[in-house]
């Protein structure tokens, strides 16, 4: 009889003791899998400069504030389901695209993951990574620089006056929070360009 049995005055049913054992064993296993997946996604390859690792890891955080800022609007009153889904999916997609920058310093950016059909384990051709990343760096730099500049002067990207209900027109804390969340996007393109250059230099002779 265990200590628990003596305290309760009766032996525990076998199903309860077995379930407890399974739970205590499953939790570390699940935690270990998550930890392994995290390390596999972020572990840098040999030869990556420290500054490139920092820049790559910073890219998702330049996008995160604006992604979080949009989410409350998805659950506001009066929005149809389609618009709610669009806002949520836009935030998720933005983070996934930003996280791709980590692949320029991680193992999975140089070799296709094992689960990719027909390509698993093979080396990623340098142009396959550099060209999309370079174009993405240019596009995000141009887009967000133009967006922020036009908002500061009170017009949209089309040159029309900013709508009265736009956050930048509200003034006060609402405008301040908006700019705090969106200004980091100005760093997305330059950071991605720097990481892409480091990736190209590391792999150009491989």
PDB file of C-alpha atoms in Angstrom:
ATOM      1  CA  UNK A   1       0.000   0.000   0.000  1.00  0.00           C
ATOM      2  CA  UNK A   2       1.380   3.370  -0.962  1.00  0.00           C
ATOM      3  CA  UNK A   3       1.449   6.511   1.134  1.00  0.00           C
ATOM      4  CA  UNK A   4      -1.505   7.884  -0.840  1.00  0.00           C
ATOM      5  CA  UNK A   5      -3.464   4.710  -0.146  1.00  0.00           C
ATOM      6  CA  UNK A   6      -2.790   5.000   3.580  1.00  0.00           C
ATOM      7  CA  UNK A   7      -3.933   8.626   3.623  1.00  0.00           C
ATOM      8  CA  UNK A   8      -7.156   7.852   1.817  1.00  0.00           C
ATOM      9  CA  UNK A   9      -7.702   4.694   3.836  1.00  0.00           C
ATOM     10  CA  UNK A  10      -8.307   2.539   0.763  1.00  0.00           C
ATOM     11  CA  UNK A  11      -6.347   1.457  -2.308  1.00  0.00           C
ATOM     12  CA  UNK A  12      -6.861   3.485  -5.464  1.00  0.00           C
ATOM     13  CA  UNK A  13      -8.557   1.815  -8.452  1.00  0.00           C
ATOM     14  CA  UNK A  14      -6.113   0.455 -11.018  1.00  0.00           C
ATOM     15  CA  UNK A  15      -7.556   2.674 -13.771  1.00  0.00           C
ATOM     16  CA  UNK A  16      -6.790   5.793 -11.747  1.00  0.00           C
ATOM     17  CA  UNK A  17      -3.218   4.828 -10.959  1.00  0.00           C
ATOM     18  CA  UNK A  18      -2.558   3.779 -14.562  1.00  0.00           C
ATOM     19  CA  UNK A  19      -4.015   7.014 -15.965  1.00  0.00           C
ATOM     20  CA  UNK A  20      -1.875   9.084 -13.605  1.00  0.00           C
ATOM     21  CA  UNK A  21       1.261   7.277 -14.740  1.00  0.00           C
ATOM     22  CA  UNK A  22       0.382   7.815 -18.396  1.00  0.00           C
ATOM     23  CA  UNK A  23      -0.227  11.525 -17.869  1.00  0.00           C
ATOM     24  CA  UNK A  24       3.095  12.036 -16.119  1.00  0.00           C
ATOM     25  CA  UNK A  25       4.904  10.216 -18.919  1.00  0.00           C
ATOM     26  CA  UNK A  26       3.052  11.911 -21.802  1.00  0.00           C
ATOM     27  CA  UNK A  27       3.689  15.475 -20.613  1.00  0.00           C
ATOM     28  CA  UNK A  28       7.512  15.317 -20.842  1.00  0.00           C
ATOM     29  CA  UNK A  29       7.289  13.562 -24.207  1.00  0.00           C
ATOM     30  CA  UNK A  30       5.030  16.285 -25.630  1.00  0.00           C
ATOM     31  CA  UNK A  31       7.249  18.998 -24.183  1.00  0.00           C
ATOM     32  CA  UNK A  32      10.311  17.313 -25.644  1.00  0.00           C
ATOM     33  CA  UNK A  33       8.778  17.215 -29.111  1.00  0.00           C
ATOM     34  CA  UNK A  34       7.921  20.911 -29.030  1.00  0.00           C
ATOM     35  CA  UNK A  35      11.421  21.745 -27.803  1.00  0.00           C
ATOM     36  CA  UNK A  36      12.991  19.627 -30.539  1.00  0.00           C
ATOM     37  CA  UNK A  37      10.833  21.263 -33.234  1.00  0.00           C
ATOM     38  CA  UNK A  38      11.738  24.722 -31.914  1.00  0.00           C
ATOM     39  CA  UNK A  39      15.459  23.945 -31.982  1.00  0.00           C
ATOM     40  CA  UNK A  40      15.242  22.372 -35.434  1.00  0.00           C
ATOM     41  CA  UNK A  41      13.508  25.489 -36.787  1.00  0.00           C
ATOM     42  CA  UNK A  42      15.923  27.972 -35.217  1.00  0.00           C
ATOM     43  CA  UNK A  43      19.296  26.228 -34.885  1.00  0.00           C
ATOM     44  CA  UNK A  44      21.799  28.096 -37.105  1.00  0.00           C
ATOM     45  CA  UNK A  45      24.152  26.299 -39.443  1.00  0.00           C
ATOM     46  CA  UNK A  46      27.916  26.551 -39.125  1.00  0.00           C
ATOM     47  CA  UNK A  47      29.459  29.710 -40.521  1.00  0.00           C
ATOM     48  CA  UNK A  48      26.492  32.036 -39.957  1.00  0.00           C
ATOM     49  CA  UNK A  49      27.709  35.380 -38.553  1.00  0.00           C
ATOM     50  CA  UNK A  50      26.234  36.418 -35.236  1.00  0.00           C
ATOM     51  CA  UNK A  51      24.824  39.621 -36.723  1.00  0.00           C
ATOM     52  CA  UNK A  52      22.995  37.606 -39.392  1.00  0.00           C
ATOM     53  CA  UNK A  53      21.420  35.349 -36.767  1.00  0.00           C
ATOM     54  CA  UNK A  54      20.225  38.354 -34.786  1.00  0.00           C
ATOM     55  CA  UNK A  55      18.843  40.028 -37.907  1.00  0.00           C
ATOM     56  CA  UNK A  56      17.035  36.860 -39.032  1.00  0.00           C
ATOM     57  CA  UNK A  57      15.469  36.272 -35.608  1.00  0.00           C
ATOM     58  CA  UNK A  58      14.415  39.933 -35.461  1.00  0.00           C
ATOM     59  CA  UNK A  59      12.415  39.846 -38.703  1.00  0.00           C
ATOM     60  CA  UNK A  60       9.343  38.039 -37.275  1.00  0.00           C
ATOM     61  CA  UNK A  61       9.286  40.512 -34.381  1.00  0.00           C
ATOM     62  CA  UNK A  62       9.096  43.465 -36.786  1.00  0.00           C
ATOM     63  CA  UNK A  63       5.836  42.007 -38.120  1.00  0.00           C
ATOM     64  CA  UNK A  64       4.347  40.723 -34.852  1.00  0.00           C
ATOM     65  CA  UNK A  65       3.100  44.077 -33.406  1.00  0.00           C
ATOM     66  CA  UNK A  66       1.038  44.925 -36.507  1.00  0.00           C
ATOM     67  CA  UNK A  67      -0.303  41.378 -36.696  1.00  0.00           C
ATOM     68  CA  UNK A  68      -1.482  41.581 -33.092  1.00  0.00           C
ATOM     69  CA  UNK A  69      -2.882  45.088 -33.613  1.00  0.00           C
ATOM     70  CA  UNK A  70      -5.188  43.817 -36.380  1.00  0.00           C
ATOM     71  CA  UNK A  71      -6.642  40.884 -34.437  1.00  0.00           C
ATOM     72  CA  UNK A  72      -9.077  42.820 -32.169  1.00  0.00           C
ATOM     73  CA  UNK A  73     -10.716  44.246 -35.304  1.00  0.00           C
ATOM     74  CA  UNK A  74     -11.531  40.695 -36.403  1.00  0.00           C
ATOM     75  CA  UNK A  75     -13.745  40.258 -33.368  1.00  0.00           C
ATOM     76  CA  UNK A  76     -15.465  43.624 -33.509  1.00  0.00           C
ATOM     77  CA  UNK A  77     -19.211  44.011 -33.868  1.00  0.00           C
ATOM     78  CA  UNK A  78     -20.872  44.035 -37.257  1.00  0.00           C
ATOM     79  CA  UNK A  79     -18.124  42.418 -39.324  1.00  0.00           C
ATOM     80  CA  UNK A  80     -19.165  39.579 -41.655  1.00  0.00           C
ATOM     81  CA  UNK A  81     -17.445  36.223 -41.257  1.00  0.00           C
ATOM     82  CA  UNK A  82     -15.448  36.663 -44.457  1.00  0.00           C
ATOM     83  CA  UNK A  83     -13.786  39.854 -43.237  1.00  0.00           C
ATOM     84  CA  UNK A  84     -13.066  38.332 -39.828  1.00  0.00           C
ATOM     85  CA  UNK A  85     -11.399  35.345 -41.456  1.00  0.00           C
ATOM     86  CA  UNK A  86      -9.415  37.619 -43.799  1.00  0.00           C
ATOM     87  CA  UNK A  87      -7.979  39.657 -40.907  1.00  0.00           C
ATOM     88  CA  UNK A  88      -6.982  36.559 -38.932  1.00  0.00           C
ATOM     89  CA  UNK A  89      -5.479  34.801 -41.951  1.00  0.00           C
ATOM     90  CA  UNK A  90      -3.608  37.969 -42.971  1.00  0.00           C
ATOM     91  CA  UNK A  91      -1.955  38.156 -39.540  1.00  0.00           C
ATOM     92  CA  UNK A  92      -1.026  34.458 -39.602  1.00  0.00           C
ATOM     93  CA  UNK A  93       0.277  34.620 -43.164  1.00  0.00           C
ATOM     94  CA  UNK A  94       2.336  37.723 -42.411  1.00  0.00           C
ATOM     95  CA  UNK A  95       4.071  35.937 -39.544  1.00  0.00           C
ATOM     96  CA  UNK A  96       4.742  32.828 -41.631  1.00  0.00           C
ATOM     97  CA  UNK A  97       6.274  34.902 -44.427  1.00  0.00           C
ATOM     98  CA  UNK A  98       8.387  36.831 -41.921  1.00  0.00           C
ATOM     99  CA  UNK A  99       9.530  33.604 -40.262  1.00  0.00           C
ATOM    100  CA  UNK A 100      10.894  32.418 -43.609  1.00  0.00           C
ATOM    101  CA  UNK A 101      13.836  34.768 -42.961  1.00  0.00           C
ATOM    102  CA  UNK A 102      15.005  32.363 -40.240  1.00  0.00           C
ATOM    103  CA  UNK A 103      15.487  29.762 -42.965  1.00  0.00           C
ATOM    104  CA  UNK A 104      18.354  31.859 -44.312  1.00  0.00           C
ATOM    105  CA  UNK A 105      20.390  31.031 -41.204  1.00  0.00           C
ATOM    106  CA  UNK A 106      18.893  27.639 -40.243  1.00  0.00           C
ATOM    107  CA  UNK A 107      19.503  24.122 -41.537  1.00  0.00           C
ATOM    108  CA  UNK A 108      16.134  23.877 -43.273  1.00  0.00           C
ATOM    109  CA  UNK A 109      17.131  26.829 -45.453  1.00  0.00           C
ATOM    110  CA  UNK A 110      20.042  24.867 -46.910  1.00  0.00           C
ATOM    111  CA  UNK A 111      18.508  21.396 -47.104  1.00  0.00           C
ATOM    112  CA  UNK A 112      14.893  20.569 -47.830  1.00  0.00           C
ATOM    113  CA  UNK A 113      13.163  18.966 -44.817  1.00  0.00           C
ATOM    114  CA  UNK A 114      12.785  15.178 -44.958  1.00  0.00           C
ATOM    115  CA  UNK A 115       9.001  15.405 -45.275  1.00  0.00           C
ATOM    116  CA  UNK A 116       9.119  17.336 -48.597  1.00  0.00           C
ATOM    117  CA  UNK A 117       8.127  14.825 -51.325  1.00  0.00           C
ATOM    118  CA  UNK A 118      10.866  14.206 -53.869  1.00  0.00           C
ATOM    119  CA  UNK A 119      13.197  16.835 -52.389  1.00  0.00           C
ATOM    120  CA  UNK A 120      13.620  15.757 -48.763  1.00  0.00           C
ATOM    121  CA  UNK A 121      17.258  15.874 -47.683  1.00  0.00           C
ATOM    122  CA  UNK A 122      18.551  17.520 -50.865  1.00  0.00           C
ATOM    123  CA  UNK A 123      20.459  20.804 -50.846  1.00  0.00           C
ATOM    124  CA  UNK A 124      18.455  23.922 -51.585  1.00  0.00           C
ATOM    125  CA  UNK A 125      19.867  25.615 -54.710  1.00  0.00           C
ATOM    126  CA  UNK A 126      21.198  29.021 -53.731  1.00  0.00           C
ATOM    127  CA  UNK A 127      19.080  30.976 -56.283  1.00  0.00           C
ATOM    128  CA  UNK A 128      15.912  29.255 -55.033  1.00  0.00           C
ATOM    129  CA  UNK A 129      16.416  30.965 -51.677  1.00  0.00           C
ATOM    130  CA  UNK A 130      18.207  34.157 -52.681  1.00  0.00           C
ATOM    131  CA  UNK A 131      15.927  35.345 -55.499  1.00  0.00           C
ATOM    132  CA  UNK A 132      12.599  35.200 -53.582  1.00  0.00           C
ATOM    133  CA  UNK A 133      14.239  36.602 -50.453  1.00  0.00           C
ATOM    134  CA  UNK A 134      15.847  39.440 -52.403  1.00  0.00           C
ATOM    135  CA  UNK A 135      12.614  40.331 -54.170  1.00  0.00           C
ATOM    136  CA  UNK A 136      10.765  40.156 -50.860  1.00  0.00           C
ATOM    137  CA  UNK A 137      13.282  42.511 -49.255  1.00  0.00           C
ATOM    138  CA  UNK A 138      12.850  45.041 -52.065  1.00  0.00           C
ATOM    139  CA  UNK A 139       9.053  44.774 -52.094  1.00  0.00           C
ATOM    140  CA  UNK A 140       8.645  45.102 -48.323  1.00  0.00           C
ATOM    141  CA  UNK A 141      11.063  48.038 -48.173  1.00  0.00           C
ATOM    142  CA  UNK A 142       9.258  49.948 -50.925  1.00  0.00           C
ATOM    143  CA  UNK A 143       5.756  49.050 -49.723  1.00  0.00           C
ATOM    144  CA  UNK A 144       6.130  49.913 -46.051  1.00  0.00           C
ATOM    145  CA  UNK A 145       8.242  52.994 -46.621  1.00  0.00           C
ATOM    146  CA  UNK A 146       5.611  54.351 -49.015  1.00  0.00           C
ATOM    147  CA  UNK A 147       2.764  53.357 -46.677  1.00  0.00           C
ATOM    148  CA  UNK A 148       4.235  55.055 -43.619  1.00  0.00           C
ATOM    149  CA  UNK A 149       5.298  58.199 -45.495  1.00  0.00           C
ATOM    150  CA  UNK A 150       1.885  58.667 -47.115  1.00  0.00           C
ATOM    151  CA  UNK A 151       0.141  58.139 -43.773  1.00  0.00           C
ATOM    152  CA  UNK A 152       2.337  60.761 -42.155  1.00  0.00           C
ATOM    153  CA  UNK A 153       1.342  63.306 -44.816  1.00  0.00           C
ATOM    154  CA  UNK A 154      -2.331  62.376 -44.536  1.00  0.00           C
ATOM    155  CA  UNK A 155      -2.988  60.515 -47.788  1.00  0.00           C
ATOM    156  CA  UNK A 156      -3.363  56.883 -48.883  1.00  0.00           C
ATOM    157  CA  UNK A 157      -1.114  55.007 -51.291  1.00  0.00           C
ATOM    158  CA  UNK A 158      -3.515  56.057 -54.054  1.00  0.00           C
ATOM    159  CA  UNK A 159      -3.031  59.715 -53.168  1.00  0.00           C
ATOM    160  CA  UNK A 160      -6.528  60.105 -51.690  1.00  0.00           C
ATOM    161  CA  UNK A 161      -7.115  61.826 -48.328  1.00  0.00           C
ATOM    162  CA  UNK A 162      -6.864  59.440 -45.383  1.00  0.00           C
ATOM    163  CA  UNK A 163     -10.384  58.359 -44.232  1.00  0.00           C
ATOM    164  CA  UNK A 164     -11.679  60.084 -41.113  1.00  0.00           C
ATOM    165  CA  UNK A 165     -12.083  56.765 -39.270  1.00  0.00           C
ATOM    166  CA  UNK A 166      -8.493  55.663 -39.893  1.00  0.00           C
ATOM    167  CA  UNK A 167      -6.439  55.225 -36.675  1.00  0.00           C
ATOM    168  CA  UNK A 168      -3.923  57.911 -37.634  1.00  0.00           C
ATOM    169  CA  UNK A 169      -6.738  60.454 -37.775  1.00  0.00           C
ATOM    170  CA  UNK A 170      -7.979  59.711 -34.267  1.00  0.00           C
ATOM    171  CA  UNK A 171      -5.043  61.349 -32.516  1.00  0.00           C
ATOM    172  CA  UNK A 172      -3.928  60.680 -28.959  1.00  0.00           C
ATOM    173  CA  UNK A 173      -3.114  57.203 -27.680  1.00  0.00           C
ATOM    174  CA  UNK A 174      -4.910  55.447 -30.555  1.00  0.00           C
ATOM    175  CA  UNK A 175      -2.625  56.996 -33.163  1.00  0.00           C
ATOM    176  CA  UNK A 176       0.435  56.449 -30.957  1.00  0.00           C
ATOM    177  CA  UNK A 177      -0.302  52.734 -30.569  1.00  0.00           C
ATOM    178  CA  UNK A 178      -0.889  52.402 -34.304  1.00  0.00           C
ATOM    179  CA  UNK A 179       2.485  53.919 -35.168  1.00  0.00           C
ATOM    180  CA  UNK A 180       4.263  51.883 -32.478  1.00  0.00           C
ATOM    181  CA  UNK A 181       2.844  48.715 -34.049  1.00  0.00           C
ATOM    182  CA  UNK A 182       3.445  49.622 -37.686  1.00  0.00           C
ATOM    183  CA  UNK A 183       6.733  51.552 -37.651  1.00  0.00           C
ATOM    184  CA  UNK A 184       8.775  48.345 -37.015  1.00  0.00           C
ATOM    185  CA  UNK A 185       7.672  47.188 -40.475  1.00  0.00           C
ATOM    186  CA  UNK A 186      10.155  49.703 -41.896  1.00  0.00           C
ATOM    187  CA  UNK A 187      12.909  47.351 -40.674  1.00  0.00           C
ATOM    188  CA  UNK A 188      11.499  44.230 -42.337  1.00  0.00           C
ATOM    189  CA  UNK A 189      12.982  44.862 -45.786  1.00  0.00           C
ATOM    190  CA  UNK A 190      16.449  46.072 -44.710  1.00  0.00           C
ATOM    191  CA  UNK A 191      16.865  43.226 -42.204  1.00  0.00           C
ATOM    192  CA  UNK A 192      15.785  40.654 -44.773  1.00  0.00           C
ATOM    193  CA  UNK A 193      18.163  42.145 -47.331  1.00  0.00           C
ATOM    194  CA  UNK A 194      21.080  41.899 -44.891  1.00  0.00           C
ATOM    195  CA  UNK A 195      20.298  38.261 -44.040  1.00  0.00           C
ATOM    196  CA  UNK A 196      19.891  37.417 -47.737  1.00  0.00           C
ATOM    197  CA  UNK A 197      23.302  38.920 -48.486  1.00  0.00           C
ATOM    198  CA  UNK A 198      24.889  36.878 -45.691  1.00  0.00           C
ATOM    199  CA  UNK A 199      23.216  33.728 -47.041  1.00  0.00           C
ATOM    200  CA  UNK A 200      24.483  34.411 -50.554  1.00  0.00           C
ATOM    201  CA  UNK A 201      28.046  35.059 -49.395  1.00  0.00           C
ATOM    202  CA  UNK A 202      28.067  31.866 -47.330  1.00  0.00           C
ATOM    203  CA  UNK A 203      26.769  29.651 -50.107  1.00  0.00           C
ATOM    204  CA  UNK A 204      28.085  31.188 -53.316  1.00  0.00           C
ATOM    205  CA  UNK A 205      31.058  28.825 -53.435  1.00  0.00           C
ATOM    206  CA  UNK A 206      29.161  25.734 -52.220  1.00  0.00           C
TER     207      UNK A 206
END
